[in-house]
Structure formats: C-alpha cells, structure tokens
PDB file of C-alpha atoms and ligand atoms in Angstrom:
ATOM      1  CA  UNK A   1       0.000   0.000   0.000  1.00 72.00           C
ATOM      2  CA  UNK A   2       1.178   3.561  -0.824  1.00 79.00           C
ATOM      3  CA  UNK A   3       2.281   5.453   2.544  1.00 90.00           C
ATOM      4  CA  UNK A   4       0.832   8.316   3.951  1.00 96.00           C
ATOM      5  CA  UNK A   5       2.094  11.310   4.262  1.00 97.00           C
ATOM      6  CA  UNK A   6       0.775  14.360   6.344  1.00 98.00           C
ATOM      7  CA  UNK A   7       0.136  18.127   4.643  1.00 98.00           C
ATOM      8  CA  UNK A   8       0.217  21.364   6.438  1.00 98.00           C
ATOM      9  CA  UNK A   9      -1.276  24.496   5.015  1.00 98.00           C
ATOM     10  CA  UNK A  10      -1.012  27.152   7.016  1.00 97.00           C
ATOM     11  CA  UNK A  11      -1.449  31.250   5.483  1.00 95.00           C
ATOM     12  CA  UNK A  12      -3.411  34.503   6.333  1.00 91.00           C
ATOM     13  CA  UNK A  13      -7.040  34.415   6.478  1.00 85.00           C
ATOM     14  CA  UNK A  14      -9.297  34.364   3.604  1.00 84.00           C
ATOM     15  CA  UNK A  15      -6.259  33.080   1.369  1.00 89.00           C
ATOM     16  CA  UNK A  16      -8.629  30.176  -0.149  1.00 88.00           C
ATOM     17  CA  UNK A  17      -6.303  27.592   2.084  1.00 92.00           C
ATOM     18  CA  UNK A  18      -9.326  25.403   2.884  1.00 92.00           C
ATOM     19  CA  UNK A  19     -10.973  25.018  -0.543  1.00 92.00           C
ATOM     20  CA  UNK A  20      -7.883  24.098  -1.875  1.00 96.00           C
ATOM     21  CA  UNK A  21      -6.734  21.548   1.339  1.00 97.00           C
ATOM     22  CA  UNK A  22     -10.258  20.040   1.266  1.00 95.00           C
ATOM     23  CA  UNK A  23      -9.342  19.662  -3.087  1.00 96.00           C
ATOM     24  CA  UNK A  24      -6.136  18.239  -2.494  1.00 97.00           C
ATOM     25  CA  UNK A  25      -7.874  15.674   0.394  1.00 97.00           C
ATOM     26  CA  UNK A  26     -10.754  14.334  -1.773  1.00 95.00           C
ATOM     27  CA  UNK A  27      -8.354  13.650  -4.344  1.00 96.00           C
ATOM     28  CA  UNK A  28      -5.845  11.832  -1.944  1.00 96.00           C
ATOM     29  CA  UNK A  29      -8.795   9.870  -0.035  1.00 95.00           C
ATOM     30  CA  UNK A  30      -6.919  11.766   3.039  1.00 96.00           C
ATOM     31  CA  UNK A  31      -8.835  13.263   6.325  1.00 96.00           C
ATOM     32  CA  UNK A  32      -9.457  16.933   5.857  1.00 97.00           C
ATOM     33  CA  UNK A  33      -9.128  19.027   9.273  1.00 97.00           C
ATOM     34  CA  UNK A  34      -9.717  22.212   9.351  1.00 97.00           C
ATOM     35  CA  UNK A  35      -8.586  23.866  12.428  1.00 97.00           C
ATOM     36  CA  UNK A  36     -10.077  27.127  12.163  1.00 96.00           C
ATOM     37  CA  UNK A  37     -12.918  25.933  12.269  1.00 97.00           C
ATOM     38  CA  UNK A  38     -12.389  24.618  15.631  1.00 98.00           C
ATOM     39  CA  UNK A  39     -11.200  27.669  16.951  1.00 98.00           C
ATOM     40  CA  UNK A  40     -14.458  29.005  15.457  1.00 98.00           C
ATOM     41  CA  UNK A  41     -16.439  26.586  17.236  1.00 98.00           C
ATOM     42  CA  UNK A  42     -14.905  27.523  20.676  1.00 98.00           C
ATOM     43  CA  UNK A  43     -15.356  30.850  19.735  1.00 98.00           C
ATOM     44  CA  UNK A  44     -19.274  30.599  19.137  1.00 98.00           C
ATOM     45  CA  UNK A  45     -19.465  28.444  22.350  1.00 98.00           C
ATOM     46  CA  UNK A  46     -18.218  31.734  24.130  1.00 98.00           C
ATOM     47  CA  UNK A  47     -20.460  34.368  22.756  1.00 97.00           C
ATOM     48  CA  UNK A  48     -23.236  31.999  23.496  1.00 96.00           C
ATOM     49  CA  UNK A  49     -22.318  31.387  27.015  1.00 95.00           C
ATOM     50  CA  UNK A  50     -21.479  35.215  28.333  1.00 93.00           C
ATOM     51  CA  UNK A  51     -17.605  35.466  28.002  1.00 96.00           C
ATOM     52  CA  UNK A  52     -17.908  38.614  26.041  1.00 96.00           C
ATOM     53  CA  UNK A  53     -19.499  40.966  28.173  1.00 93.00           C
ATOM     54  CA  UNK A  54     -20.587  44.721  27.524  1.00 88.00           C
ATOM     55  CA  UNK A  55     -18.692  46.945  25.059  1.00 86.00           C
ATOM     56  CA  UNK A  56     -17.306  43.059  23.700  1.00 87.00           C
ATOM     57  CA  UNK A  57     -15.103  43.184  27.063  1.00 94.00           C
ATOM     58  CA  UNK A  58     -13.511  39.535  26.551  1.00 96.00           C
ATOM     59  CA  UNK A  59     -13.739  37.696  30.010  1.00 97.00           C
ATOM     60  CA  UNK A  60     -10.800  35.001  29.582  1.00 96.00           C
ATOM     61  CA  UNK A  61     -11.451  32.911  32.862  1.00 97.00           C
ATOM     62  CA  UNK A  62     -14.993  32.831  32.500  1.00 97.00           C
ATOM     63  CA  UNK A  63     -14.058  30.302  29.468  1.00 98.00           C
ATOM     64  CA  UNK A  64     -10.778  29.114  30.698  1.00 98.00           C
ATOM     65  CA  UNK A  65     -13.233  27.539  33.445  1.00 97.00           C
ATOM     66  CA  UNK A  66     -15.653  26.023  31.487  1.00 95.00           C
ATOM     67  CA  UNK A  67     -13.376  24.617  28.482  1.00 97.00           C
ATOM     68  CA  UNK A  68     -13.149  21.140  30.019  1.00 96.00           C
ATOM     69  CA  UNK A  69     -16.777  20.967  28.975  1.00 94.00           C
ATOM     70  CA  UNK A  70     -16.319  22.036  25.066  1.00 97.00           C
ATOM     71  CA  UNK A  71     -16.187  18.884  23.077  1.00 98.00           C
ATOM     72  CA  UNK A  72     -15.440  20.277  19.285  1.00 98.00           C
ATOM     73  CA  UNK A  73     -15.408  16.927  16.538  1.00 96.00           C
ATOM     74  CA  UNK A  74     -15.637  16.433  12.893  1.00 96.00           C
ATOM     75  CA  UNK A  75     -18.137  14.309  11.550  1.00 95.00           C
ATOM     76  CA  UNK A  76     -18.263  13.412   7.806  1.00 92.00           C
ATOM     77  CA  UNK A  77     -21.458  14.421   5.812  1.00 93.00           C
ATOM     78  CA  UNK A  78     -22.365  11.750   3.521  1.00 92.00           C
ATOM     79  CA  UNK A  79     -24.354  14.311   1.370  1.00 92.00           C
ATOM     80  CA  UNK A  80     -21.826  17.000   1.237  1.00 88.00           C
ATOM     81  CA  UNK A  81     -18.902  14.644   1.280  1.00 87.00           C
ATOM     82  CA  UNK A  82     -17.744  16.929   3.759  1.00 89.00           C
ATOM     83  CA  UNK A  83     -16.157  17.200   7.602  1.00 92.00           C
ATOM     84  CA  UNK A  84     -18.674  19.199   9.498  1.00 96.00           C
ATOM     85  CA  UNK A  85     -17.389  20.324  12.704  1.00 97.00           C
ATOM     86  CA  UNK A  86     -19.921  19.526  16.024  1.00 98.00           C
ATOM     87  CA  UNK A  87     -19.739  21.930  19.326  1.00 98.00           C
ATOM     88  CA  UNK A  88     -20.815  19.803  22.085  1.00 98.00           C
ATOM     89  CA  UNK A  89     -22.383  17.034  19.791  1.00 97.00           C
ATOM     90  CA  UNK A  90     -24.556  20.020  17.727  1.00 97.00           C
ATOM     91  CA  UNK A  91     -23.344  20.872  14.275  1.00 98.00           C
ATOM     92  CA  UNK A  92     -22.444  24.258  13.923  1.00 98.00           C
ATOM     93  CA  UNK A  93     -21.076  24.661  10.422  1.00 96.00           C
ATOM     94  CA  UNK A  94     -23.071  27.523   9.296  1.00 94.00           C
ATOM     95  CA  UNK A  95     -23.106  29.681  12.792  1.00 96.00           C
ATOM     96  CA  UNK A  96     -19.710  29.716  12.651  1.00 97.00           C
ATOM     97  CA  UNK A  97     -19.051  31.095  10.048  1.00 92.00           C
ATOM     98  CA  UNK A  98     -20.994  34.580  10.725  1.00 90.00           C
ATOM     99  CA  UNK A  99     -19.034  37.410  10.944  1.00 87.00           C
ATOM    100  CA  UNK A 100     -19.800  37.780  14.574  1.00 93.00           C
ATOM    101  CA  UNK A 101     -17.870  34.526  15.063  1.00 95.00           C
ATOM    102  CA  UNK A 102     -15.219  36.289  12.893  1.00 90.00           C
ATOM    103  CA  UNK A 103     -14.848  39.355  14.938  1.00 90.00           C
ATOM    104  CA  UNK A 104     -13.983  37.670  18.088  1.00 94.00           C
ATOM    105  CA  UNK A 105     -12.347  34.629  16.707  1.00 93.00           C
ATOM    106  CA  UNK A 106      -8.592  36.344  17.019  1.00 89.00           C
ATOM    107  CA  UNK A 107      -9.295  37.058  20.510  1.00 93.00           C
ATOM    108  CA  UNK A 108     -10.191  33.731  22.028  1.00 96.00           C
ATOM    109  CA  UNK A 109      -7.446  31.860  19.714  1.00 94.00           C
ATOM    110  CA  UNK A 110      -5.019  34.118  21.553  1.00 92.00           C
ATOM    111  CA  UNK A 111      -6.187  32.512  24.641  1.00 96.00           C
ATOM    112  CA  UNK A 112      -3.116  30.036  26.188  1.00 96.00           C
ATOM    113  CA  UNK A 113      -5.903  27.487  27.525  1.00 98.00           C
ATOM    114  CA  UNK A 114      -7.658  27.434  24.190  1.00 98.00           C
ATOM    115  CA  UNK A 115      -4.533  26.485  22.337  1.00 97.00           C
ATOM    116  CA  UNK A 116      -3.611  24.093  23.906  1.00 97.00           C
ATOM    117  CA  UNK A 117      -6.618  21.781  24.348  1.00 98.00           C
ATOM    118  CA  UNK A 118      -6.852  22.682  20.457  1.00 98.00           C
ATOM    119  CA  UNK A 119      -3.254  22.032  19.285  1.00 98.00           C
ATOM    120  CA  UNK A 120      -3.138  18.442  21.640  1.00 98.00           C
ATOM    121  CA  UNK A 121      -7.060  17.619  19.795  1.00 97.00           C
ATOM    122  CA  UNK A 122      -5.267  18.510  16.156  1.00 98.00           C
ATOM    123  CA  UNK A 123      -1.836  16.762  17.194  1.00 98.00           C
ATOM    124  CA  UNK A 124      -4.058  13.154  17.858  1.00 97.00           C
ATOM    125  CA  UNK A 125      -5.688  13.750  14.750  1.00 96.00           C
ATOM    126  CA  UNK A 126      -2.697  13.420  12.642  1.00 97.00           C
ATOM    127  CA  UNK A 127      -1.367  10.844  14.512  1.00 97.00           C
ATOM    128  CA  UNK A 128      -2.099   8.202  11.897  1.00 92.00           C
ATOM    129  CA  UNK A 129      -1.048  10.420   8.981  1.00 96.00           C
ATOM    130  CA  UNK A 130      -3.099  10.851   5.492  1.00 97.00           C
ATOM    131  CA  UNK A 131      -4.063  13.995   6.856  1.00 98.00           C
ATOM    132  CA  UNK A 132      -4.284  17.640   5.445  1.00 98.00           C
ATOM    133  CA  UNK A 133      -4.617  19.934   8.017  1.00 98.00           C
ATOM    134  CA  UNK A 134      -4.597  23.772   7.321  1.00 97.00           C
ATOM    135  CA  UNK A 135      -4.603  26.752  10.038  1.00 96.00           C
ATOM    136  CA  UNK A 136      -2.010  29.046  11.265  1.00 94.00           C
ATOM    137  CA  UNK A 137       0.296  27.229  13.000  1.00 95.00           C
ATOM    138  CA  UNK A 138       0.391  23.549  11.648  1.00 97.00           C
ATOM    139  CA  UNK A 139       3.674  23.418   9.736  1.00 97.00           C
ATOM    140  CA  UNK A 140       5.289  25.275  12.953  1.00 96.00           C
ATOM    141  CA  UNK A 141       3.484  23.767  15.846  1.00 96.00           C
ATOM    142  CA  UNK A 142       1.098  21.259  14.988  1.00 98.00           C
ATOM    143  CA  UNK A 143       2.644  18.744  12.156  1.00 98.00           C
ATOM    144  CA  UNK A 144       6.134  20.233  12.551  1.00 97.00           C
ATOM    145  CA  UNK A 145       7.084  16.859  10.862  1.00 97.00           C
ATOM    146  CA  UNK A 146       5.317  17.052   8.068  1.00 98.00           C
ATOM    147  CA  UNK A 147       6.321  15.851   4.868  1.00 97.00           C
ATOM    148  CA  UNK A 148       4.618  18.790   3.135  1.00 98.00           C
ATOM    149  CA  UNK A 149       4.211  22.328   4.271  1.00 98.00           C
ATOM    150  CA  UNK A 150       2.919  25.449   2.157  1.00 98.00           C
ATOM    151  CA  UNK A 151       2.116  29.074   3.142  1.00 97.00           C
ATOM    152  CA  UNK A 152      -0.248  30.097   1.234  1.00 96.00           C
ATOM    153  CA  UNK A 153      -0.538  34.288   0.920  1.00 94.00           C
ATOM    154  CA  UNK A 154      -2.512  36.400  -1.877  1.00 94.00           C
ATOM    155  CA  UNK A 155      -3.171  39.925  -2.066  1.00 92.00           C
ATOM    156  CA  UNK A 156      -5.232  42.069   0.379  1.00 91.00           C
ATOM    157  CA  UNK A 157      -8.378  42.936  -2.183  1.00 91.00           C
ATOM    158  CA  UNK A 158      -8.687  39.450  -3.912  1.00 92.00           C
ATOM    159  CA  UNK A 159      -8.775  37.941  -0.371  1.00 93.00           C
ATOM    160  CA  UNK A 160     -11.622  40.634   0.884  1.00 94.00           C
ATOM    161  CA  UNK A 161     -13.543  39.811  -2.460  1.00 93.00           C
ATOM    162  CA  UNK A 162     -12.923  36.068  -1.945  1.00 88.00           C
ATOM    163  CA  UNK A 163     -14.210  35.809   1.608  1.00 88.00           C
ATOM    164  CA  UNK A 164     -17.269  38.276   0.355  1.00 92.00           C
ATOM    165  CA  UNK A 165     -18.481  36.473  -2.670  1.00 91.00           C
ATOM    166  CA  UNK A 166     -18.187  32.824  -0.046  1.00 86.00           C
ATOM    167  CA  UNK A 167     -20.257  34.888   2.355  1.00 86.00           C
ATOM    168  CA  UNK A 168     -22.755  35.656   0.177  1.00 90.00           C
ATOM    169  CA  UNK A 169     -23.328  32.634  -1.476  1.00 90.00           C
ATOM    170  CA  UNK A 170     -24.038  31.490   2.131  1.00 85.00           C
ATOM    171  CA  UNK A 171     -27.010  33.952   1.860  1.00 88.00           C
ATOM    172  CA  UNK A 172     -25.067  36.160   4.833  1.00 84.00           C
ATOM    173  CA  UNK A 173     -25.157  39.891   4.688  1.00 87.00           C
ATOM    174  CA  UNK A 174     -22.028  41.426   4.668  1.00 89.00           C
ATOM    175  CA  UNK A 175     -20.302  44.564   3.434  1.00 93.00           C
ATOM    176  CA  UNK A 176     -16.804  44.328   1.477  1.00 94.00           C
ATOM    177  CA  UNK A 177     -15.713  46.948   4.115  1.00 94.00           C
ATOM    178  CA  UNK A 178     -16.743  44.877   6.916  1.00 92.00           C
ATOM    179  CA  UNK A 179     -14.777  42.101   5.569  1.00 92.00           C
ATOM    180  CA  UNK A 180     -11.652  44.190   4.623  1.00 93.00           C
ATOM    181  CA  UNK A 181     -11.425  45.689   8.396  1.00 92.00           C
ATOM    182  CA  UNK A 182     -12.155  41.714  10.014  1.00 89.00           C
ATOM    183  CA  UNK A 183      -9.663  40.970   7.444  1.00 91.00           C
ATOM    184  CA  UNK A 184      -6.676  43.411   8.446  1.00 91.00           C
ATOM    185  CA  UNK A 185      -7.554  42.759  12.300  1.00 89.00           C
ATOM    186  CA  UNK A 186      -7.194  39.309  11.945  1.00 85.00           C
ATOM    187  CA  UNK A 187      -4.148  39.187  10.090  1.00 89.00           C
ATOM    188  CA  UNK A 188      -2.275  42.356  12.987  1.00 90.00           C
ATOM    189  CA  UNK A 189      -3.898  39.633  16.010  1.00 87.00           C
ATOM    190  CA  UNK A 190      -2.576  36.399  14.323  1.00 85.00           C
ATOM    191  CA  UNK A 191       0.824  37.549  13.436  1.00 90.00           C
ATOM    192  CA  UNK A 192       1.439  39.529  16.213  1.00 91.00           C
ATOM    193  CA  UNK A 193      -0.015  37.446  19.221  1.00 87.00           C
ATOM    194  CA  UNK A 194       2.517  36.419  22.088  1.00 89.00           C
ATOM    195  CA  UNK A 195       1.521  31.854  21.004  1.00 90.00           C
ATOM    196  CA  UNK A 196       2.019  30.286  18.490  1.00 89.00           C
ATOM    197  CA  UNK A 197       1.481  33.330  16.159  1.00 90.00           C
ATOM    198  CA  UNK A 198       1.578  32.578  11.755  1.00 91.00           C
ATOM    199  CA  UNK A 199       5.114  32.600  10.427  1.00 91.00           C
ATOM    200  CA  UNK A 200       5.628  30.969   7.937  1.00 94.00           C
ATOM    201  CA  UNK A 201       7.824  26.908   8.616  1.00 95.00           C
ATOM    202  CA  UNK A 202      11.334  27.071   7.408  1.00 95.00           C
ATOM    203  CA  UNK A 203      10.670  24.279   5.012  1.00 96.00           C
ATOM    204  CA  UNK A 204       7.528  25.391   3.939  1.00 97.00           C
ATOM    205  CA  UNK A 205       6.766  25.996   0.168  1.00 97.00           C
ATOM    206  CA  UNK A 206       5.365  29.212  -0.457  1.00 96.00           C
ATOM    207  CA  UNK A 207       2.054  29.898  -2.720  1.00 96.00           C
ATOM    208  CA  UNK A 208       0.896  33.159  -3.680  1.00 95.00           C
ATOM    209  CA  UNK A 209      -2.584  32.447  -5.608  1.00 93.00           C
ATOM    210  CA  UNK A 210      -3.205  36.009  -6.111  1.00 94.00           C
ATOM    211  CA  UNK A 211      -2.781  34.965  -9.921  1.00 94.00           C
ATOM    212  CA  UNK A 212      -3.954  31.532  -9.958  1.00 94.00           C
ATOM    213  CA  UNK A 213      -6.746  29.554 -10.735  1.00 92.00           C
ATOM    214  CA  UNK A 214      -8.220  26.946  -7.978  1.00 92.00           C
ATOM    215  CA  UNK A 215      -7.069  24.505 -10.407  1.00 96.00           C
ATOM    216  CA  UNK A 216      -3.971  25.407 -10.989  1.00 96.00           C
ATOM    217  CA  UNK A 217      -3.357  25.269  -7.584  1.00 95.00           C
ATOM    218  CA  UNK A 218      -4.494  22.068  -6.976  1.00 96.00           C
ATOM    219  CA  UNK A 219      -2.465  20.537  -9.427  1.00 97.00           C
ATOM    220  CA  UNK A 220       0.639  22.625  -7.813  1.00 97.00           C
ATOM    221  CA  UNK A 221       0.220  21.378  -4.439  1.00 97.00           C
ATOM    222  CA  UNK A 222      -1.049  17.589  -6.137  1.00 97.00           C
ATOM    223  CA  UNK A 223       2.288  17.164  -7.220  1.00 97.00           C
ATOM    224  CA  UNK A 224       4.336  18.187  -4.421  1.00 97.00           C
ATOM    225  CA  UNK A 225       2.452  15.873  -2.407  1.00 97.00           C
ATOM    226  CA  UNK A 226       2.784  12.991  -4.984  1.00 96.00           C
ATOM    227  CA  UNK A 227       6.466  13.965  -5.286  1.00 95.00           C
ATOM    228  CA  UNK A 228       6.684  13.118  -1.337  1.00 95.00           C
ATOM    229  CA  UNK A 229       4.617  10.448  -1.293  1.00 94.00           C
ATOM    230  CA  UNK A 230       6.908   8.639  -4.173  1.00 92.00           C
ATOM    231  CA  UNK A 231      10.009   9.752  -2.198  1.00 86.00           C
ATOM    232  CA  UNK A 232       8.744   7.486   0.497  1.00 81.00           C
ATOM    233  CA  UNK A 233       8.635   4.059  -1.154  1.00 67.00           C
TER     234      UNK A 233
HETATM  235  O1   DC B   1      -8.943  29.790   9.024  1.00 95.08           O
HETATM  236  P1   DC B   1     -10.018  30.670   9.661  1.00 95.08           P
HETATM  237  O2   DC B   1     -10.043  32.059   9.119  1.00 95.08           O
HETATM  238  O3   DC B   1     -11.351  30.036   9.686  1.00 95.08           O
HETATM  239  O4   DC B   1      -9.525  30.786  11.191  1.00 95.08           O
HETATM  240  C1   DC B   1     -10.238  31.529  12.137  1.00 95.08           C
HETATM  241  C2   DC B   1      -9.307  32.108  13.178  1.00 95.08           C
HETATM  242  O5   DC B   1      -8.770  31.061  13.998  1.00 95.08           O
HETATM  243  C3   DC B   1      -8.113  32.883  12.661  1.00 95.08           C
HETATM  244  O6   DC B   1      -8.376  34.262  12.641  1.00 95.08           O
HETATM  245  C4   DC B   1      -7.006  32.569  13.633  1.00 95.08           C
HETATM  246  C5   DC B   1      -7.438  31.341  14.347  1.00 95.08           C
HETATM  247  N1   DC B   1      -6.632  30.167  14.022  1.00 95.08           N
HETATM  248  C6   DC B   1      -5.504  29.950  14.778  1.00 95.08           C
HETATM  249  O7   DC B   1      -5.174  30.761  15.641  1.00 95.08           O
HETATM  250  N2   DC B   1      -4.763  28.834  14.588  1.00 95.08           N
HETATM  251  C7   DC B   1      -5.112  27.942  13.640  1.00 95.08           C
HETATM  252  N3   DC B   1      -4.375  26.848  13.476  1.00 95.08           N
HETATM  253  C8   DC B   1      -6.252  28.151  12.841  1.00 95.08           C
HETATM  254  C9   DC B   1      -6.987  29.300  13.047  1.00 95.08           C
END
C-alpha cells in the first residue's frame, strides 16, 4: 500500500487555504481538518455562554473555566462529502461562520488554555497520517514533521472579495468593508499574538494564488504531495 504522508497548510485568512486543502484531500482519499474551524467553534461556544461581556469586554477565565466541557469533533457528511465540525455534539457549520464569530475569533485563539486543548485535539488527529490539516500554525506547531508544508498568501483585495463572494453565497449579509477591516484585524492579532502566532515553517513551500486559478493550484500542491509520497517508497 502507498504510505501516507501528512500536509500542512497554514497562510493569512481568507487566502482560499481550505478550498484548496479540502481539493487536495478528496483527491488523496486523506482526512481533511480544518482547524479554524475549531477555533471558530470555541469561539461561538463563548459568545453563546457570556464570556464577552458589555462593550465586547472579553472575560478570559470565565471560558478558561468552562473549556473542560467544550467537546469540538468532525463528523463526515455523507451528502456533502464533507467534515462538518460539532460543538458539544450540535453541528455548527453555518453559525460559525458569521461574521460575529469572525470578529472575536482572534481574541479567544489568543487565549493560552484554548490552544492548547486545540493544538493536543489537532496533534491526535494526525497521529495516523493521510491527513491535510490547514490553520495558522500547523507546519510550525502542529505537524512540525510534516512531509509537506505550504504558506499560502494572496493579495489584500482578492482575499476581501474572496471571503465576500463565499459569504454571500451562504445567503449572509455582509459589506466588502466589513470584511476588509475583520480581514486586516485578523491578520495584525494572528501575526502579532505572544503563542504560536503565523510565520511561515522554514521548510515550507510558499504559494501566492493572487494569480492563480483553484485549479492550478491544486495541481501545484497535487504534485508536491505525490512527489513526497513517491520519495517514500
Ligand atoms: O482559518 P479561519 O479564518 O477560519 O480561522 C479563524 C481564526 O482562527 C483565525 O483568525 C485565527 C485562528 N486560528 C488559529 O489561531 N490557529 C489555527 N491553526 C487556525 C486558526
């Protein structure tokens, strides 16, 4: 049987990361995780439970005390042929995605506590390789021995337009300047924040689809892969 290997994708928000990782895993038969997503799920769990309180005042130990309690999972949708991710057995795909979840996801990523249980839940996951995993901090933290690693980037107006046009065919209402500001937020909070903040892996290849087609960059990141996985045998 061919061997496994594991791929990390890890880039700014909004840089089309996870339609291409969720490409490159159909065509791979490999386990799709996307991590964001669970940070997003955490994230929902604490605007719905109080831990952002008047004027969006973040309380930290309100979740921090509670967190042993959050189960996040992935369950596959036979219909979609898609992961869906579950917060405390409910599945949240769509409510996480709003861009209230957006606007507050930076902060409780930041959180030390959240990380962790996180980054240990993702680390298990890969254990048994054939996994593409994408995020912020997989080639670095997560799959630091991954066999591939990219870092995706693109420029600042495709990505805005990118995330809008998603949003919208989700039937949410959004402005382009909305998503521009969440955009440049996220990106100062993610690069700047004292954990595991995104830099990009020594040994990661570097993508910038500003310019490219989806599938010309699945067949990009295809081949690396294929190129690994045949450097195995
Ligand atoms: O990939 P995304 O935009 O859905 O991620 C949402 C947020 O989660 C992002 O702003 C930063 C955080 N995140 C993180 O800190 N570490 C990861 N591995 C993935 C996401």
């Amino acid at each position: 049987m061919r061997k496994k290997i594991n791929i990390a994708i890890d880039g700014y928000s909004s840089c089309g990361k996870s339609t291409v990782a969720k490409a490159v895993a159909k065509a791979l038969n490999y386990f799709y995780v996307d991590s964001g997503a669970m940070y997003r799920a955490i994230t929902l769990f604490a605007l719905q439970n109080n831990c952002f309180k008047k004027d969006n005042v973040f309380d930290q130990e309100a979740l921090v005390r509670v967190l042993d309690h959050v189960i996040v999972s992935f369950k596959y949708n036979t219909e979609s042929g898609e992961q869906e991710i579950y917060l405390n057995g409910q599945n949240v795909e769509k409510e996480i995605r709003s861009i209230q979840v957006s606007n507050h996801v930076s902060a409780v990523s930041a959180v030390k506590e959240v990380r962790q249980k996180l980054v240990r839940l993702q680390k298990r996951l890969a254990e048994s390789k054939g996994v593409v995993m994408d995020g912020r901090d997989i080639g670095t933290v997560v799959m630091p021995d991954a066999e591939l690693k990219l870092f995706m980037m693109a420029d600042h107006a495709v990505r805005a337009k990118r995330r809008y046009d998603e949003l919208k065919s989700n039937g949410l209402d959004v402005s382009l300047e909305e998503i521009e500001k969440n955009i440049a937020s996220r990106d100062a909070i993610d690069t700047t924040r004292e954990i595991d903040p995104l830099r990009q892996a020594e040994d990661a290849v570097v993508v910038d689809n500003s310019a490219l087609t989806l599938e010309e960059q699945f067949q990009f990141v295809v081949g690396q892969a294929v190129k690994r996985i045949d450097g195995m045998d």
